[in-house]
CSV table of C-alpha atoms and ligand atoms in Angstrom, one decimal:
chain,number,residue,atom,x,y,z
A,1,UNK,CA,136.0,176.1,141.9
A,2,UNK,CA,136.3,175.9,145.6
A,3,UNK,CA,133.3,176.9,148.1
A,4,UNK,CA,131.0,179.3,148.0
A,5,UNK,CA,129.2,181.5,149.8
A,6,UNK,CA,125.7,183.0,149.8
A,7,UNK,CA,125.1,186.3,151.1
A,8,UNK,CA,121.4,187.6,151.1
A,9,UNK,CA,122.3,191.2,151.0
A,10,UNK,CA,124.8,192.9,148.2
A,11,UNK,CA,125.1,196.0,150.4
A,12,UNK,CA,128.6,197.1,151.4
A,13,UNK,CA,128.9,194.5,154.1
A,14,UNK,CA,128.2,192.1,151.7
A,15,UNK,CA,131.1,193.3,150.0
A,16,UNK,CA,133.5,193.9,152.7
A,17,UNK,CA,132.8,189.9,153.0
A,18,UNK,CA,133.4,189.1,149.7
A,19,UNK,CA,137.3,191.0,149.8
A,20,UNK,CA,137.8,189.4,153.0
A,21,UNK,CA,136.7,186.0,151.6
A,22,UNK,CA,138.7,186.0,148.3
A,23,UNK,CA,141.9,185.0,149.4
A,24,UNK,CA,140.8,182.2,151.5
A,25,UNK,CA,139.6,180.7,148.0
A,26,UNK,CA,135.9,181.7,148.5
A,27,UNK,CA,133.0,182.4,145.8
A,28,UNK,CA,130.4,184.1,146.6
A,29,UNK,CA,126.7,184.9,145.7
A,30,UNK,CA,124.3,187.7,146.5
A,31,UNK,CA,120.9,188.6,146.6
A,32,UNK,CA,119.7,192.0,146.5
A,33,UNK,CA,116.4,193.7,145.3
A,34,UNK,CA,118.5,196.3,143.9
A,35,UNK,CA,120.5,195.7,140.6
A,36,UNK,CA,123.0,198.2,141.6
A,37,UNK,CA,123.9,196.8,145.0
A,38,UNK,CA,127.7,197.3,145.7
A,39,UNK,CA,128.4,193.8,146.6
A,40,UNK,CA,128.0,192.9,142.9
A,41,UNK,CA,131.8,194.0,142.5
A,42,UNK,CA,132.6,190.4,144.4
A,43,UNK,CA,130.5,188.2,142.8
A,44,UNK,CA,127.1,187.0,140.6
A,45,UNK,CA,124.3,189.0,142.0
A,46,UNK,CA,120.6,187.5,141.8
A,47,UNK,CA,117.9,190.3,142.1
A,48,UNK,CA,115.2,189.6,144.0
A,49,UNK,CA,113.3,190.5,147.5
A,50,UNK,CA,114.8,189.1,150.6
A,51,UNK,CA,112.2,186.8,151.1
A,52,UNK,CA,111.4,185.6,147.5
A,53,UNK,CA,111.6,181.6,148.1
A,54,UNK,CA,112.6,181.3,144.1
A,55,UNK,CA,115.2,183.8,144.6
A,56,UNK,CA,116.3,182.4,147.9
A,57,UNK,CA,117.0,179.3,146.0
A,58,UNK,CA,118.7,180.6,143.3
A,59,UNK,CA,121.3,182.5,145.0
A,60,UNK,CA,121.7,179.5,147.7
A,61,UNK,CA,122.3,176.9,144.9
A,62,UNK,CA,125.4,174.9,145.4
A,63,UNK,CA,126.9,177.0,148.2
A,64,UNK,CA,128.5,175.3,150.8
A,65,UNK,CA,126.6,178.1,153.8
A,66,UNK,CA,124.3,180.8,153.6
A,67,UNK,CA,124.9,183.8,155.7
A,68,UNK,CA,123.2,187.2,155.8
A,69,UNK,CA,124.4,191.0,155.7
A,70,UNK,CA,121.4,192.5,156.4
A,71,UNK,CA,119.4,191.9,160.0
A,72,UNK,CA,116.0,192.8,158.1
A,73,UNK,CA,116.1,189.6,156.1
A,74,UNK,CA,113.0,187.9,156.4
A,75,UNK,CA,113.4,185.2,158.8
A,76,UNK,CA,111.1,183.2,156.9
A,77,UNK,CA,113.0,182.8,154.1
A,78,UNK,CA,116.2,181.9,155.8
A,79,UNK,CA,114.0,179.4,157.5
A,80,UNK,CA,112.9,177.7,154.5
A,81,UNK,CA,116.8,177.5,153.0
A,82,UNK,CA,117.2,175.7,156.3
A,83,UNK,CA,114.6,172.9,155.5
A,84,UNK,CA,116.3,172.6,151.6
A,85,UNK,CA,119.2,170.8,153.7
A,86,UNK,CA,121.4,174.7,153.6
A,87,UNK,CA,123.4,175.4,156.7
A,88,UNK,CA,122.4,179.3,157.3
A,89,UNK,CA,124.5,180.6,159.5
A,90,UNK,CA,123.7,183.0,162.0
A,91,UNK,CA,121.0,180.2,162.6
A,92,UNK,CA,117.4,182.2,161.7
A,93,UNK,CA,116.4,182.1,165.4
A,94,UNK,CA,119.1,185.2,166.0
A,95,UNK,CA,117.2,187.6,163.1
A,96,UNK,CA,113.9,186.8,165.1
A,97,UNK,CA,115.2,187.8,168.1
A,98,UNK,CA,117.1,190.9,166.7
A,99,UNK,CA,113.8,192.0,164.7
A,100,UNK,CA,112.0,193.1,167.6
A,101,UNK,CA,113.1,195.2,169.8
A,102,UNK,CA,111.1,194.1,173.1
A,103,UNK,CA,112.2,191.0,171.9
A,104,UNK,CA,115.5,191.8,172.2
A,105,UNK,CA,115.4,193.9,175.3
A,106,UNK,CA,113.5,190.8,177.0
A,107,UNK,CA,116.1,188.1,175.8
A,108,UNK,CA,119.1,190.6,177.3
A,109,UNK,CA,117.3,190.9,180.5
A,110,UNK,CA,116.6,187.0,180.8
A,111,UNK,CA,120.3,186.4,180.6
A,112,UNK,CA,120.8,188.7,183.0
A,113,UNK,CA,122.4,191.6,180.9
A,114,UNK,CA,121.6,195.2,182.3
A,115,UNK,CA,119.5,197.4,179.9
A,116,UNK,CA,117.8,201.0,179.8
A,117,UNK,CA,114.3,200.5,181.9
A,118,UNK,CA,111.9,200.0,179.3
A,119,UNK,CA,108.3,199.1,178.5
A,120,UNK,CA,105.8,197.7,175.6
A,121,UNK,CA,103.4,199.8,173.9
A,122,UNK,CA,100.4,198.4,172.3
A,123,UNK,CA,98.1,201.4,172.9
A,124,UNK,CA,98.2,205.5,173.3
A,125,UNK,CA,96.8,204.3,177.2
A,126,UNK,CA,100.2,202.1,177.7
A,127,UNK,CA,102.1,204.7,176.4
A,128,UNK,CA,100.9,207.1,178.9
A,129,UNK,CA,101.3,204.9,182.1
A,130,UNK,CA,104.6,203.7,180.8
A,131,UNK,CA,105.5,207.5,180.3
A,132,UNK,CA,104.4,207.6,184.0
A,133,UNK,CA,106.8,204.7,185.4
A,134,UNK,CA,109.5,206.0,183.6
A,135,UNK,CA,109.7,209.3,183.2
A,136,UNK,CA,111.3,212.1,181.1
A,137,UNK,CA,113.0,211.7,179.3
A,138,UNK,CA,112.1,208.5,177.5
A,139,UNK,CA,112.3,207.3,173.9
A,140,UNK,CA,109.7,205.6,172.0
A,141,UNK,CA,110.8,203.1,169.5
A,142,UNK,CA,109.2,201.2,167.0
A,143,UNK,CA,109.8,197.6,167.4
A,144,UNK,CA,110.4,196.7,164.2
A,145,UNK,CA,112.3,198.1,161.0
A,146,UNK,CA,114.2,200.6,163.0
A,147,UNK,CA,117.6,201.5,161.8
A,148,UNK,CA,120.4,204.5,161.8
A,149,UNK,CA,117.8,206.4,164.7
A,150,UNK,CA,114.8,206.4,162.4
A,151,UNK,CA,111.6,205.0,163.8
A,152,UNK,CA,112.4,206.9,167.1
A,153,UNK,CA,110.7,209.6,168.9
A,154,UNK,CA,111.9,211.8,172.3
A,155,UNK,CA,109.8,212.3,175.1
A,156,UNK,CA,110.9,215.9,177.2
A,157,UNK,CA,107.6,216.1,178.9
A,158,UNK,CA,104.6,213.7,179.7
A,159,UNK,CA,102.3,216.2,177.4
A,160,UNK,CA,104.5,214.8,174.6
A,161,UNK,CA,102.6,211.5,174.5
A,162,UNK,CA,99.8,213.2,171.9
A,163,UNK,CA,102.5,213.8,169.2
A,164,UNK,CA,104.8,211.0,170.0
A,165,UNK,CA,101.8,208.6,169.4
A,166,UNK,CA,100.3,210.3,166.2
A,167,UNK,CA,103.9,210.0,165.0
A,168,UNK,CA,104.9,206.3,165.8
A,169,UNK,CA,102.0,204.5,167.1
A,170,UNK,CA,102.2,200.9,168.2
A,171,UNK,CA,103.8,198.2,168.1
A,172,UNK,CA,106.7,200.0,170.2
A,173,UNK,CA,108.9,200.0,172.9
A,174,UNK,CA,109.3,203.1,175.4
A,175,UNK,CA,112.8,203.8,176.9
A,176,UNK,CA,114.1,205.4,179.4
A,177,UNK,CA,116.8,208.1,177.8
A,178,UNK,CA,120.0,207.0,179.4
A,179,UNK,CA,122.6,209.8,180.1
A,180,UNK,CA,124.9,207.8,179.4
A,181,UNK,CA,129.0,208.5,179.6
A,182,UNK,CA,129.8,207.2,176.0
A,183,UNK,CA,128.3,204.7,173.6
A,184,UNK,CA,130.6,201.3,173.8
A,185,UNK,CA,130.3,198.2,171.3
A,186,UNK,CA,131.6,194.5,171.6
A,187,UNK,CA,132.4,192.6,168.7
A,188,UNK,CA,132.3,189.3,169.3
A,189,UNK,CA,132.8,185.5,167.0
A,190,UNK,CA,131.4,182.4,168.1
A,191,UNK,CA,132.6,179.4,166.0
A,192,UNK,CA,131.1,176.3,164.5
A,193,UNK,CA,132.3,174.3,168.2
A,194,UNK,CA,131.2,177.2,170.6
A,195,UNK,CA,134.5,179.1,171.0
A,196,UNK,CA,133.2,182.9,171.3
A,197,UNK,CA,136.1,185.7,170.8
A,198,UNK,CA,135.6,189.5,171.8
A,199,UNK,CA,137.4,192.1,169.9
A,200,UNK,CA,138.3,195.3,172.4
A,201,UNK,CA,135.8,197.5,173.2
A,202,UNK,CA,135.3,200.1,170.5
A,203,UNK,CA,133.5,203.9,171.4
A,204,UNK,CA,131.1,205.1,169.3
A,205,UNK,CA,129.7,208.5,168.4
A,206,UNK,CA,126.7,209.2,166.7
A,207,UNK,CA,125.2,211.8,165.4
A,208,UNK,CA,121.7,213.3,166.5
A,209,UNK,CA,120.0,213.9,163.0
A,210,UNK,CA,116.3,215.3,164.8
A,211,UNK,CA,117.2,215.5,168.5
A,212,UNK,CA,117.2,211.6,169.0
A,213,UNK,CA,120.3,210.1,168.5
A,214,UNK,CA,121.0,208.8,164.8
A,215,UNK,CA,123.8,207.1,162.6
A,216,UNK,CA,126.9,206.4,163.3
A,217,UNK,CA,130.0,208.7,163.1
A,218,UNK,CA,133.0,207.2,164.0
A,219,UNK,CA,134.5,204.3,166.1
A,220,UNK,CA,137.6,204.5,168.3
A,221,UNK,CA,139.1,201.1,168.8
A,222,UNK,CA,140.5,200.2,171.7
A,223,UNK,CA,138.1,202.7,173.1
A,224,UNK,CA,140.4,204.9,175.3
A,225,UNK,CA,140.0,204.4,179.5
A,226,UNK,CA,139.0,200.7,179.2
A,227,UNK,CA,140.0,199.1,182.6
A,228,UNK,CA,140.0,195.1,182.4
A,229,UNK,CA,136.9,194.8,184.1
A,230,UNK,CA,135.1,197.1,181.8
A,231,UNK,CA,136.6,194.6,178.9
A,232,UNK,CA,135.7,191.4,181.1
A,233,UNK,CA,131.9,193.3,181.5
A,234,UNK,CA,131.5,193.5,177.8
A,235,UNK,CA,132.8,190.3,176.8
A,236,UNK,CA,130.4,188.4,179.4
A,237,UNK,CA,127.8,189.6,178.1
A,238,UNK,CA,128.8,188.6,174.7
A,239,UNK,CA,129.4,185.4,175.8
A,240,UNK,CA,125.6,185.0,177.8
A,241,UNK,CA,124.4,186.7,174.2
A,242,UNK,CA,126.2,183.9,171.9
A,243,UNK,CA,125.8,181.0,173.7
A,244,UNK,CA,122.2,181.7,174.3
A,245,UNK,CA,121.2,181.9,170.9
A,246,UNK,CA,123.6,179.3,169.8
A,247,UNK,CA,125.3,181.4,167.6
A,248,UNK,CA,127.7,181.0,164.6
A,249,UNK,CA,129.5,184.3,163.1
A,250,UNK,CA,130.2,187.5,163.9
A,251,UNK,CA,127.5,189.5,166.4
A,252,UNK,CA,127.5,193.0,168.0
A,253,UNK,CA,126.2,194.2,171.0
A,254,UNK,CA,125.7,198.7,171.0
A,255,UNK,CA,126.3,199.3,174.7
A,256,UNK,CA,125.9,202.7,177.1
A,257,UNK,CA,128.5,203.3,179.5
A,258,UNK,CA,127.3,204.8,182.8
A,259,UNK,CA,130.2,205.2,185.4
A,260,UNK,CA,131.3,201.5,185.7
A,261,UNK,CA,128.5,200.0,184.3
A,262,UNK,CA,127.5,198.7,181.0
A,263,UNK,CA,123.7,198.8,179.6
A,264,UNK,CA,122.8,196.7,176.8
A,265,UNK,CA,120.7,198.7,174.3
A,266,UNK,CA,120.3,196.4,171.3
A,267,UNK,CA,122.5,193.5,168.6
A,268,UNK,CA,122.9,193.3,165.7
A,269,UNK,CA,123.5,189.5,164.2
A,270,UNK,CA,126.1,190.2,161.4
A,271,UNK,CA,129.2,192.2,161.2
A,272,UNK,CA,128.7,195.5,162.1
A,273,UNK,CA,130.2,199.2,161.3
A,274,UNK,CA,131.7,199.8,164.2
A,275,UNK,CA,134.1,196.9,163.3
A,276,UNK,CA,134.9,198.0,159.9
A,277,UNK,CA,138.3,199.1,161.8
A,278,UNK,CA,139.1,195.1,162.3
A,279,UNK,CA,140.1,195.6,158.2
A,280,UNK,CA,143.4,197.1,158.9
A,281,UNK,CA,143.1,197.4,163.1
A,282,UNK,CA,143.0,193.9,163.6
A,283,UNK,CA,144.9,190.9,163.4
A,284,UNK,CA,141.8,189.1,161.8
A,285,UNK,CA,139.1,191.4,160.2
A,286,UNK,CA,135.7,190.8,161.2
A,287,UNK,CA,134.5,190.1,158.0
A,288,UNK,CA,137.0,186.9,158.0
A,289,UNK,CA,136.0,185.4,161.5
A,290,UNK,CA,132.5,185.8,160.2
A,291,UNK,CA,133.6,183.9,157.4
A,292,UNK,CA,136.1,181.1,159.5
A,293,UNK,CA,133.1,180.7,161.5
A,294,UNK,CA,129.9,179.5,159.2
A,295,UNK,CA,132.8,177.7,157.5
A,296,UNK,CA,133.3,175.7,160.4
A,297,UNK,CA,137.5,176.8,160.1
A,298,UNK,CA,139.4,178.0,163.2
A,299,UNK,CA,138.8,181.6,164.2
A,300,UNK,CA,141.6,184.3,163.8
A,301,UNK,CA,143.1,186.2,166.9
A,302,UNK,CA,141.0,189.3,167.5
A,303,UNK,CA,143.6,191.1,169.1
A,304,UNK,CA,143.8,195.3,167.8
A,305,UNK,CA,147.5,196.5,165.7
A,306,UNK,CA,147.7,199.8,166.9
A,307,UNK,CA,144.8,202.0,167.3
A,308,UNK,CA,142.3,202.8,164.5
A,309,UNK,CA,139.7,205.5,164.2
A,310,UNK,CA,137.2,204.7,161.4
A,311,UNK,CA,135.0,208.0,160.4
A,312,UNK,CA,132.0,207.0,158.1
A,313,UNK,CA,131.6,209.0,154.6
A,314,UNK,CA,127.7,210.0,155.1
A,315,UNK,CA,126.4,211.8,152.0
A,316,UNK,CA,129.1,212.2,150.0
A,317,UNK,CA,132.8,210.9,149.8
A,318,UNK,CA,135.9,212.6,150.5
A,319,UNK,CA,138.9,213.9,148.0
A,320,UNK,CA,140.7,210.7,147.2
A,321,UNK,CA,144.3,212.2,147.2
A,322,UNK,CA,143.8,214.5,150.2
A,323,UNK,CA,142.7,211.4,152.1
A,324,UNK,CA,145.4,209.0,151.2
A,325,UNK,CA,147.7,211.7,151.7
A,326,UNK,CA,147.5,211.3,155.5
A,327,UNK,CA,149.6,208.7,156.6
A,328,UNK,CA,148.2,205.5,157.8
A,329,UNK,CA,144.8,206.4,156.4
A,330,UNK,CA,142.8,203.5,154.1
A,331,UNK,CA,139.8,204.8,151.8
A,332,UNK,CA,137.2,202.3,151.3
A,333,UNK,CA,134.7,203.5,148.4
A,334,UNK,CA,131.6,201.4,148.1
A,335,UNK,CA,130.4,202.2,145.1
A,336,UNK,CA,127.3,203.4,145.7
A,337,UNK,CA,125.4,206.6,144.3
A,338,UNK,CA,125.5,209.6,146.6
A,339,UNK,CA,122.3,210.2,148.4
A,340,UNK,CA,121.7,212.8,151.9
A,341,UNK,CA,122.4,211.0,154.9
A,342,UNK,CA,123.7,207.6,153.1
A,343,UNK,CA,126.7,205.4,154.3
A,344,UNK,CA,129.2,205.8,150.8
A,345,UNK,CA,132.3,204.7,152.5
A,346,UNK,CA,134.4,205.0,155.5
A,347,UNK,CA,137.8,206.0,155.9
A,348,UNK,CA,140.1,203.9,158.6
A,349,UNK,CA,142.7,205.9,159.9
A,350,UNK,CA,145.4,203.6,162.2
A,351,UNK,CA,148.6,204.8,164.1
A,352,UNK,CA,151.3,202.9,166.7
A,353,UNK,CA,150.1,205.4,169.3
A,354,UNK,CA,147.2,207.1,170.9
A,355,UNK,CA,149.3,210.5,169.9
A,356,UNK,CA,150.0,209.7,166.5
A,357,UNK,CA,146.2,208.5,166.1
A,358,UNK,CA,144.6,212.0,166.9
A,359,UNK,CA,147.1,214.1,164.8
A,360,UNK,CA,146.1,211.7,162.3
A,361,UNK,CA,142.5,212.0,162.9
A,362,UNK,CA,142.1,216.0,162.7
A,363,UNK,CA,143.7,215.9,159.8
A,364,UNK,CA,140.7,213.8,158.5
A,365,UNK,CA,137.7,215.1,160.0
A,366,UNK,CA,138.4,218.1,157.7
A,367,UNK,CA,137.8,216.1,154.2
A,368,UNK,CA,135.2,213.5,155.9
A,369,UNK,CA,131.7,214.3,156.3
A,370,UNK,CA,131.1,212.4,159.3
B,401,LIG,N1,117.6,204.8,175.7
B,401,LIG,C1,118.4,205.6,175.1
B,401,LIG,N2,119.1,206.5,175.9
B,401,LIG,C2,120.0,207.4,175.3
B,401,LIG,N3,120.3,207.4,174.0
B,401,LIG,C3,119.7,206.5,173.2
B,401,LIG,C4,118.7,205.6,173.7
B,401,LIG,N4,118.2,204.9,172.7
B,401,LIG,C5,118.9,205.3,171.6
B,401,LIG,N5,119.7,206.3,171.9
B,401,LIG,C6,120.6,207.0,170.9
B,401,LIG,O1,120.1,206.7,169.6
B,401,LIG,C7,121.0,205.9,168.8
B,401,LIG,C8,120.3,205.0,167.9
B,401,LIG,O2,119.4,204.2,168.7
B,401,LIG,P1,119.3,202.6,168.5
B,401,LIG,O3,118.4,202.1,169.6
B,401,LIG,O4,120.7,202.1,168.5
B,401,LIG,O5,118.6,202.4,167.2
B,401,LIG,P2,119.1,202.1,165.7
B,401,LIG,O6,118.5,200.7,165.4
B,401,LIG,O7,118.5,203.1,164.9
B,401,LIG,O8,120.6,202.1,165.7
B,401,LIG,C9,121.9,205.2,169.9
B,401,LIG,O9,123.1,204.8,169.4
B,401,LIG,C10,122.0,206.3,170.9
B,401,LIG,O10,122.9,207.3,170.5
B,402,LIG,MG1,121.9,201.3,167.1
């Protein structure tokens, strides 16, 4: 039996690490408070909260690192594997930050990393004078437990603050509403000795579900138009990001594009669905640099084959034989029970030209429900 890995978190990045981590010999182990959790197809899964210390232990026991697939995890808990002598890796300092969103916002624009203008709300009276300096339209946000646009409210006119308050209250975070170009992420890898590696820019579309925006769509990667300064922009701050937090694994940064200029609007520290294209678009998958990372192993050339649309399977999942039937496309199925407005799968559709790619792609977006 060679190493293994702990995962807290069986959902389909969980598993997506596990297939990636197979053939370099790896076991793994999850924890999940679901028995059905998807990642169970890769490995022993222990059931149990996220922060359950008993748990914790049980799924850490014997592995060689501890990693997590899920940014809610309570830091607490990957805290106390630390003390048991684990190396947990993201270190726990990264889910803190990423947890709270002023947090967050505050650590980008320490570093020096451009982001929306933005303000905390404790109070309805804060939210009205920061509704004042910033004006309409704005976003307020809940700090924590936000995800996929929930936990968000718009702000069209100052006489919004009454509803957007009784709605979301405080602890929060109002935004300015950027009009914004297109929605850019960097992908980035840090290794055990500090070597950070950016993936290209990818472009993102998301769908607004209530008027805010919402979940993810699809990734484009390369994202079209992206001049070497735009990629040099995006993979400094990366690198400020990384080496800030001291960071081990895979991270991404969700960006706004405004004419030449890139906007920080918040990480995530794990791999990330806009790089579920790195699985066939890549030379190295992100899911394996996460893993060649917290293992301490060199890290794999993030360098794109091609170019790759992924389109995420939200609600239901597509005909099987009508997708694979489009050349260059690859159906990933997680295995999870259909459910409105749930991630089942994603389809990643690759191509040896920009050409190829779209012909490619329209025959898709019939069959997915993106
Ligand atoms: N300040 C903003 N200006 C413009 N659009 C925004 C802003 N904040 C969020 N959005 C839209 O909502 C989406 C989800 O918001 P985000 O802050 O990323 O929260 P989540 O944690 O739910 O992903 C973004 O990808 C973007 O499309
Ligand atoms: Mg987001």
């Amino acid at each position: 039996m060679g190493e293994v890995v702990a995962v807290l978190g069986g959902g389909q990045l969980g598993r997506m690490l596990g297939l990636a981590g197979v053939p370099l010999g790896l076991s793994f182990r999850f924890l999940d408070p679901s028995p059905e959790a998807p990642a169970q197809a890769l490995g022993p899964l222990v059931v149990g909260a996220l922060g359950d210390e008993a748990a914790l232990r049980d799924v850490a026991r014997g592995a060689t690192a501890v990693t997590y697939e899920w940014e809610g995890v309570p830091a607490e808990g990957a805290r106390a594997l630390e003390q048991l002598g684990y190396a947990v890796r993201p270190g726990p300092n990264a889910l803190e930050v990423a947890q709270d969103r002023l947090g967050e916002k505050e650590t980008f624009r320490r570093l020096g990393i451009p982001v929306p203008a933005f303000a905390a709300v404790d109070t309805r009276d804060e939210l009205a004078r920061a509704l004042d300096d910033i004006g309409t339209p704005a976003v307020l946000k809940t700090r924590r437990g936000g995800y996929d646009g929930k936990g968000q409210v718009m702000l069209h006119r100052a006489s919004a603050v009454e509803a957007a308050w009784a709605e979301l209250g405080a602890p929060a975070v109002l935004e300015q509403m950027v009009r914004f170009d297109r929605e850019l992420s960097v992908l980035a890898v840090r290794s055990l000795a500090g070597e950070t590696r950016c993936y290209p820019l990818v472009e993102n579309r998301h769908a607004a579900e209530r008027g805010t925006g919402g979940i993810l769509r699809a990734s484009r990667a390369p994202a079209p138009a992206v001049t070497p300064a735009l990629q040099a922009a995006g993979e400094a701050i990366a690198g400020r990001l990384l080496d800030d937090l001291g960071y081990v694994g895979v991270l991404a940064i969700e960006l706004f594009q405004v004419g030449d200029e890139l906007l920080a609007n918040e990480f995530a520290p794990r791999v990330h669905n806009s790089g579920h294209w790195t699985i066939e678009g890549a030379e190295t998958s992100q899911f394996e640099n996460h893993l060649r990372a917290m293992l301490g192993r060199p890290l794999g050339s993030t360098n794109a084959r091609g170019h790759s649309v992924m389109l995420n399977c939200i609600g239901a999942m597509p005909d099987i034989d009508r997708v694979l039937a489009v050349p260059g496309a690859h159906l990933h199925d997680y295995g999870k029970t259909p459910r409105e407005g749930r991630k089942l799968g994603h389809v990643t559709v690759t191509a040896a030209t920009a050409e190829e790619l779209d012909d490619r792609v329209a025959r898709l977006e019939f069959l997915v429900d993106a």
